[in-house]
Amino acid sequence: MSKLQTIYPQAVEHTKMKVFEDIDRYLEMREIPASFEQYLADRGHYVEQIWVNVWLNKSTNDVPKNEKKQFLSEKGFELQGIDRKLLNKLFRDEMRMFQPFNAMEWIEETFAGKEELWVERCQEAKVNFLKLEEQKQLDEQKQLIRSEIEDFAVGILEEQYEVFYLYVRHFVAKQLAADLKNNVKFQSVDPVALEEKLVDQGSFDSTAYTTVASFFEELTGDIHKTLNWGRSLFEYQTYFFVYESLISDYISELIPDKILEQLTDKLKGSFHNIFHEKLSASFVKGSIAQLLYDLEGYIIEDIQDEYVSDLIKLAEIPFNRKIHKEIFEKDLKEREKKQKEEQEELQRKKEAEERMMKDIFGAEYDPSLQRHVRYVLHIGETNTGKTHHALERMKTANSGLYLAPLRLLALEVFDKLNAEGMPCSLKTGEEEKVVAGAQHISCTVEMFHEKEYYEVVVIDEAQMITDKDRGFSWYKAITKANAEEVHIIGSRNSKTMLLELLGNSDIEINEYSRETPLEVEKKEFHIKHIKKGDALICFSRRRVLETASRLQNDGHSASMIYGSMPPETRKKQIEQFNKGKTKVIVATDAIGMGLNLPIRRIVFLENDKFDGTRRRLLTSQEVKQIAGRAGRKGIYDTGKVAFTSDIKKMQNLLLQEDEPVHTFAIAPTNSVFERFQRYYHDLGTFFELWGKFESPKGTKKASLSEEKVLYQLIAGTEIEARLSLMDLYGFLHLPFSKHEPALTRQWEDTLYAIIQGRELPEPIVKEGSLEELELSYKAVGLHLLFLYRLGERTEAIYWERLREEVSDQVQERLKTDIKKFVKKCKSCGKKLPWDHSFPTCDACHAAKYRKYRYDEFEF
C-alpha cells in the first residue's frame, strides 16, 4: 500500500475533527443559539478550505521523495536534475485535485434535517464554554496567588540568605568529605577528549586543594551529555556538574518548606477557599521555580570560594544554626584575611616583577646616539646607485665594514672590492675568507659586533629594520655602530623613521632618483612575447622551475633565482645572465634585494603571493622593489615593466606614494641577557618575560617564535643544564631553515655532541634529487655555523670546499632536471598552460565541481 493510500483516511478524519472544533468555537461565543443554516452561511467558505489545507500539508510532509517522483513520473513529468523545492511545488499542485474530500457535503449529511442533534451540539458547546471560563478564572486566581507567594519569597530569600546558605554549606561539607574519602582520583585530561582512557591515580589528597572550585575541576569517571551553543555533546563529567545537581535538588526541597512555614495564614486561607485544599510545598515550589534557579547560581558561586579544609572540619559537626553561623563567620573572616594577604603578596610580586622588567629591558631600546658619529643617509628607489656611492666612500677610508641583508650580496661586495684592488675579507655565519692585509670586511648584518671599530660602516637595505624577525640587526647596527662615519642605505618610505631614530645626530642626506625611467607596458604579457633581457617574477620555487622548464623546452635559455638556492649557484646563474649565456632570468622576489643585473624588462607572472598565512595582493613597496630592477644605465636606458593581468591596478601600486614607516623591530641583546641572569638562569622564564614586556612606542618585538620552537626540543634536557644561557640562546638563534625536520635533528644531535665532548656529527649529504642536494647544502651550512661558532676554522675549510661541490652539483642538476618540472594537472597529469593559476586542469576542476553540486542537492 502506498503512503498516499495510508494517509488519505487519516487526513479525512483530521478534517472532520477540525470542522467540529470550528462548530464548537462558533456556537460557544453566541448568546442566542444559531441554526445550522446560519452556521453554513457564516462559516461555509472556511469549511470548504479545511480539507485543502489539511491534505496539502499532510501529503507534502508525509509522502517520501521517491514516491513523489514516481507519482509525478506517471503523470508525465520530466524530473531529471530537479531540486527538492521544485519537486514539492509540482507535487502540491497535483495534490490539490487528488480525490478531494467534500467537507460541506459531509457536514450537511451529518446535521441537515437533524435539528435535535444540532441543538444538542449547541448545548454541549455552551456547557464546555462555561467550564472553560470557570477554569480560566481559577487559573487567574491561582496565578495571582503564585505571584503573591513569589513576592513574599523574594523578601524571605533576601533576608535569610545566610541561613539557607548555612544549611547548604553543611550539606556540601558532608558530601565533599565523603567524596574525598571514598572516591577515586583520575589523571586530568580535557573533558571532551573521550578518546583518552582515564588513569586511576588512587585516593584523593584533600590538602592538594585550596578552594572547592579547584576540586570541582576533578573528573568523576562518568560520561555525561552537555549543551554547547545549542548542540549536544558528550564529555567526561567533572564534580562541578555533580554538585550543581545535588545543590539544586537539596534547595528545591529545603526552600519551599521553609517558605511555606512562614507564609501568612491569610494567604493560606485564600488558597483553601478557592481550591478547597491545603496549600502544599509542591505548589510553593512551582511558584518560585525561577527564584530557586537564581538562588542555586548564587550558592554554587559562594560554595566554590570556600576552603576545602574548612568544609572537611565542618562535616563532623551536627547542624545547629547558631553554632554553624559562628563557625561560618570565623571561617569567612580567616578566608578574607588570607585572600587579602595573597592579594598583597601578588601585588608585591607584580611590583617586584615590574622593577625587574624595567631593570632587564629598561632603556635598552632607546637609541643612545650621543656619540660623535656622522650619519650619511642614501635614500632613494631601487637601482639608483645608492650602494655604489656609499661603497666608493668606504673605499677611501682606512678601514670599513659593509653590512648586507643577504649572504649573496656580502659575497658580491667582497668580490667587487677585491677585483678593484681593495683588499676585503668576508664574514658570514657560514664562512670566513680572510684576505691578508685587508682592513675592510663585507659581512651579513647579523655578524655586526658593536665593539669593533671601523672608520666607515655601510648598512644596506635599512628599510629591513621594520622586519619583525630580523629587523633588530639593522637597529643594532645603526644605533651601536662604532665608527666615525655610518652610511645608511634605505628606501624612500624609511627616511622619516630613520631621521626620528637618529634624532639630533650629525646627519647628511643624499636622495637619489632613477636615471632610467620605468615604463609599464599596456598589453598583457604572454610567454610568446619573451625577449632577451627579461626577468620573469613568480613567488614559489616550484613556479620558477616550471616556468624555466617551459622556456627551455621552447628553446629559450634561462637562469633561475629562488630563496632556497645555494648562493654560489645563484651567483653562477647570475653570471650566465650577465654574460649573455642565458637569454632570460626566472626569479622569485629574492631578485629585489640588491642584485644588480642587466634587466631590460621585469615581468610579473603573478600579482599575489603566499605570505605564510594566506595569499595576498603584492604591496606597493614590493612591486616597486622588484620593478625597480628593470633598466641598466648604458645598456637599457628605459626599464620596462609588464603584467599578465590587472595592469591598471598593478600600475597604480607601482606609482603609489609610499606610506612612511614609523616602527622598527627589537630583539634581546647581550646586555639584556646579562641583566636577566641576575634573577633567573633558564630560557623558559626569559621567553615568558619577553612575552610580558611591553615594547616601547615606535617599536615591535621580535616574535622569537623559531627560537621558542627549538627551545621546546631541549627544555629540561642535559643540553639546557650544561650550556650557559648566552651560549644556548646563541645556538637557538643560528640562522638556518628551522622548518626542515632533518636540520632541526642535526642541530639537536650537534648540541649533544658539544656538551658531551664528542666530535660533531657530520651532516648528511645526499646526491639524489635536486631537493636532496639543496637540503644537503643547508645541512653543510648548518655544520659550518657550528664550526665557526666553536672556532674550528681549519676544519671549516674542508666543509666549505664540500659545500661548493654540492653547489656545483645543484648547478649541474638544474641543467638536467629542469625538464622534469613541467606544469601538470595533479589529478589527471595533463600538461597545463604556462600561466595556469591552479594545480588542476579545467576539466578535472569542472568534474569535481559537478560532483559537489550533485552531492549538495541529494535529498
PDB file of N, CA and C in Angstrom, residues 565-598:
ATOM      1  N   MET A 565      67.926  28.326  -3.134  1.00  0.00           N
ATOM      2  CA  MET A 565      69.073  28.025  -3.994  1.00  0.00           C
ATOM      3  C   MET A 565      70.371  28.441  -3.298  1.00  0.00           C
ATOM      4  N   PRO A 566      71.395  27.587  -3.318  1.00  0.00           N
ATOM      5  CA  PRO A 566      72.677  27.970  -2.720  1.00  0.00           C
ATOM      6  C   PRO A 566      73.201  29.278  -3.314  1.00  0.00           C
ATOM      7  N   PRO A 567      73.727  30.186  -2.494  1.00  0.00           N
ATOM      8  CA  PRO A 567      74.225  31.466  -3.017  1.00  0.00           C
ATOM      9  C   PRO A 567      75.259  31.311  -4.130  1.00  0.00           C
ATOM     10  N   GLU A 568      76.147  30.295  -4.001  1.00  0.00           N
ATOM     11  CA  GLU A 568      77.152  30.096  -5.056  1.00  0.00           C
ATOM     12  C   GLU A 568      76.477  29.739  -6.382  1.00  0.00           C
ATOM     13  N   THR A 569      75.434  28.906  -6.292  1.00  0.00           N
ATOM     14  CA  THR A 569      74.678  28.548  -7.502  1.00  0.00           C
ATOM     15  C   THR A 569      73.984  29.775  -8.050  1.00  0.00           C
ATOM     16  N   ARG A 570      73.416  30.559  -7.143  1.00  0.00           N
ATOM     17  CA  ARG A 570      72.745  31.798  -7.552  1.00  0.00           C
ATOM     18  C   ARG A 570      73.732  32.696  -8.306  1.00  0.00           C
ATOM     19  N   LYS A 571      74.931  32.775  -7.744  1.00  0.00           N
ATOM     20  CA  LYS A 571      75.972  33.620  -8.345  1.00  0.00           C
ATOM     21  C   LYS A 571      76.291  33.155  -9.769  1.00  0.00           C
ATOM     22  N   LYS A 572      76.375  31.840  -9.952  1.00  0.00           N
ATOM     23  CA  LYS A 572      76.688  31.307 -11.290  1.00  0.00           C
ATOM     24  C   LYS A 572      75.529  31.544 -12.255  1.00  0.00           C
ATOM     25  N   GLN A 573      74.306  31.399 -11.731  1.00  0.00           N
ATOM     26  CA  GLN A 573      73.139  31.663 -12.570  1.00  0.00           C
ATOM     27  C   GLN A 573      73.134  33.131 -13.025  1.00  0.00           C
ATOM     28  N   ILE A 574      73.480  34.031 -12.098  1.00  0.00           N
ATOM     29  CA  ILE A 574      73.529  35.461 -12.421  1.00  0.00           C
ATOM     30  C   ILE A 574      74.631  35.744 -13.426  1.00  0.00           C
ATOM     31  N   GLU A 575      75.806  35.128 -13.240  1.00  0.00           N
ATOM     32  CA  GLU A 575      76.933  35.336 -14.169  1.00  0.00           C
ATOM     33  C   GLU A 575      76.554  34.921 -15.580  1.00  0.00           C
ATOM     34  N   GLN A 576      75.819  33.786 -15.681  1.00  0.00           N
ATOM     35  CA  GLN A 576      75.398  33.333 -17.012  1.00  0.00           C
ATOM     36  C   GLN A 576      74.491  34.368 -17.681  1.00  0.00           C
ATOM     37  N   PHE A 577      73.635  34.987 -16.899  1.00  0.00           N
ATOM     38  CA  PHE A 577      72.735  36.009 -17.437  1.00  0.00           C
ATOM     39  C   PHE A 577      73.512  37.272 -17.785  1.00  0.00           C
ATOM     40  N   ASN A 578      74.418  37.672 -16.889  1.00  0.00           N
ATOM     41  CA  ASN A 578      75.211  38.890 -17.131  1.00  0.00           C
ATOM     42  C   ASN A 578      76.066  38.765 -18.388  1.00  0.00           C
ATOM     43  N   LYS A 579      76.602  37.562 -18.629  1.00  0.00           N
ATOM     44  CA  LYS A 579      77.497  37.357 -19.785  1.00  0.00           C
ATOM     45  C   LYS A 579      76.741  36.992 -21.055  1.00  0.00           C
ATOM     46  N   GLY A 580      75.399  36.946 -20.963  1.00  0.00           N
ATOM     47  CA  GLY A 580      74.611  36.670 -22.152  1.00  0.00           C
ATOM     48  C   GLY A 580      74.513  35.201 -22.509  1.00  0.00           C
ATOM     49  N   LYS A 581      74.983  34.317 -21.618  1.00  0.00           N
ATOM     50  CA  LYS A 581      74.884  32.881 -21.902  1.00  0.00           C
ATOM     51  C   LYS A 581      73.434  32.400 -21.776  1.00  0.00           C
ATOM     52  N   THR A 582      72.670  33.084 -20.944  1.00  0.00           N
ATOM     53  CA  THR A 582      71.228  32.805 -20.873  1.00  0.00           C
ATOM     54  C   THR A 582      70.482  34.052 -21.319  1.00  0.00           C
ATOM     55  N   LYS A 583      69.352  33.821 -21.951  1.00  0.00           N
ATOM     56  CA  LYS A 583      68.615  34.921 -22.564  1.00  0.00           C
ATOM     57  C   LYS A 583      67.748  35.667 -21.549  1.00  0.00           C
ATOM     58  N   VAL A 584      67.139  34.897 -20.635  1.00  0.00           N
ATOM     59  CA  VAL A 584      66.229  35.480 -19.666  1.00  0.00           C
ATOM     60  C   VAL A 584      66.546  34.917 -18.288  1.00  0.00           C
ATOM     61  N   ILE A 585      65.886  35.507 -17.255  1.00  0.00           N
ATOM     62  CA  ILE A 585      66.042  35.024 -15.892  1.00  0.00           C
ATOM     63  C   ILE A 585      64.654  34.854 -15.279  1.00  0.00           C
ATOM     64  N   VAL A 586      64.453  33.744 -14.583  1.00  0.00           N
ATOM     65  CA  VAL A 586      63.194  33.483 -13.878  1.00  0.00           C
ATOM     66  C   VAL A 586      63.512  33.498 -12.389  1.00  0.00           C
ATOM     67  N   ALA A 587      62.798  34.317 -11.623  1.00  0.00           N
ATOM     68  CA  ALA A 587      63.197  34.518 -10.232  1.00  0.00           C
ATOM     69  C   ALA A 587      61.996  34.749  -9.329  1.00  0.00           C
ATOM     70  N   THR A 588      62.211  34.506  -8.038  1.00  0.00           N
ATOM     71  CA  THR A 588      61.245  34.925  -7.016  1.00  0.00           C
ATOM     72  C   THR A 588      61.568  36.366  -6.645  1.00  0.00           C
ATOM     73  N   ASP A 589      60.890  36.893  -5.616  1.00  0.00           N
ATOM     74  CA  ASP A 589      61.152  38.270  -5.205  1.00  0.00           C
ATOM     75  C   ASP A 589      62.527  38.447  -4.574  1.00  0.00           C
ATOM     76  N   ALA A 590      63.312  37.354  -4.448  1.00  0.00           N
ATOM     77  CA  ALA A 590      64.695  37.477  -3.974  1.00  0.00           C
ATOM     78  C   ALA A 590      65.500  38.399  -4.884  1.00  0.00           C
ATOM     79  N   ILE A 591      65.037  38.576  -6.126  1.00  0.00           N
ATOM     80  CA  ILE A 591      65.755  39.424  -7.085  1.00  0.00           C
ATOM     81  C   ILE A 591      65.697  40.890  -6.677  1.00  0.00           C
ATOM     82  N   GLY A 592      64.705  41.240  -5.836  1.00  0.00           N
ATOM     83  CA  GLY A 592      64.519  42.645  -5.474  1.00  0.00           C
ATOM     84  C   GLY A 592      65.488  43.160  -4.440  1.00  0.00           C
ATOM     85  N   MET A 593      66.299  42.294  -3.844  1.00  0.00           N
ATOM     86  CA  MET A 593      67.166  42.693  -2.743  1.00  0.00           C
ATOM     87  C   MET A 593      68.604  42.910  -3.214  1.00  0.00           C
ATOM     88  N   GLY A 594      68.851  44.052  -3.809  1.00  0.00           N
ATOM     89  CA  GLY A 594      70.215  44.496  -4.059  1.00  0.00           C
ATOM     90  C   GLY A 594      70.981  43.848  -5.187  1.00  0.00           C
ATOM     91  N   LEU A 595      70.383  42.956  -5.970  1.00  0.00           N
ATOM     92  CA  LEU A 595      71.115  42.303  -7.053  1.00  0.00           C
ATOM     93  C   LEU A 595      71.114  43.208  -8.286  1.00  0.00           C
ATOM     94  N   ASN A 596      72.302  43.507  -8.803  1.00  0.00           N
ATOM     95  CA  ASN A 596      72.433  44.383  -9.972  1.00  0.00           C
ATOM     96  C   ASN A 596      72.576  43.534 -11.227  1.00  0.00           C
ATOM     97  N   LEU A 597      71.552  43.555 -12.069  1.00  0.00           N
ATOM     98  CA  LEU A 597      71.518  42.713 -13.260  1.00  0.00           C
ATOM     99  C   LEU A 597      71.100  43.546 -14.471  1.00  0.00           C
ATOM    100  N   PRO A 598      71.609  43.201 -15.644  1.00  0.00           N
ATOM    101  CA  PRO A 598      71.220  43.933 -16.863  1.00  0.00           C
ATOM    102  C   PRO A 598      69.834  43.478 -17.335  1.00  0.00           C
TER     103      PRO A 598
END
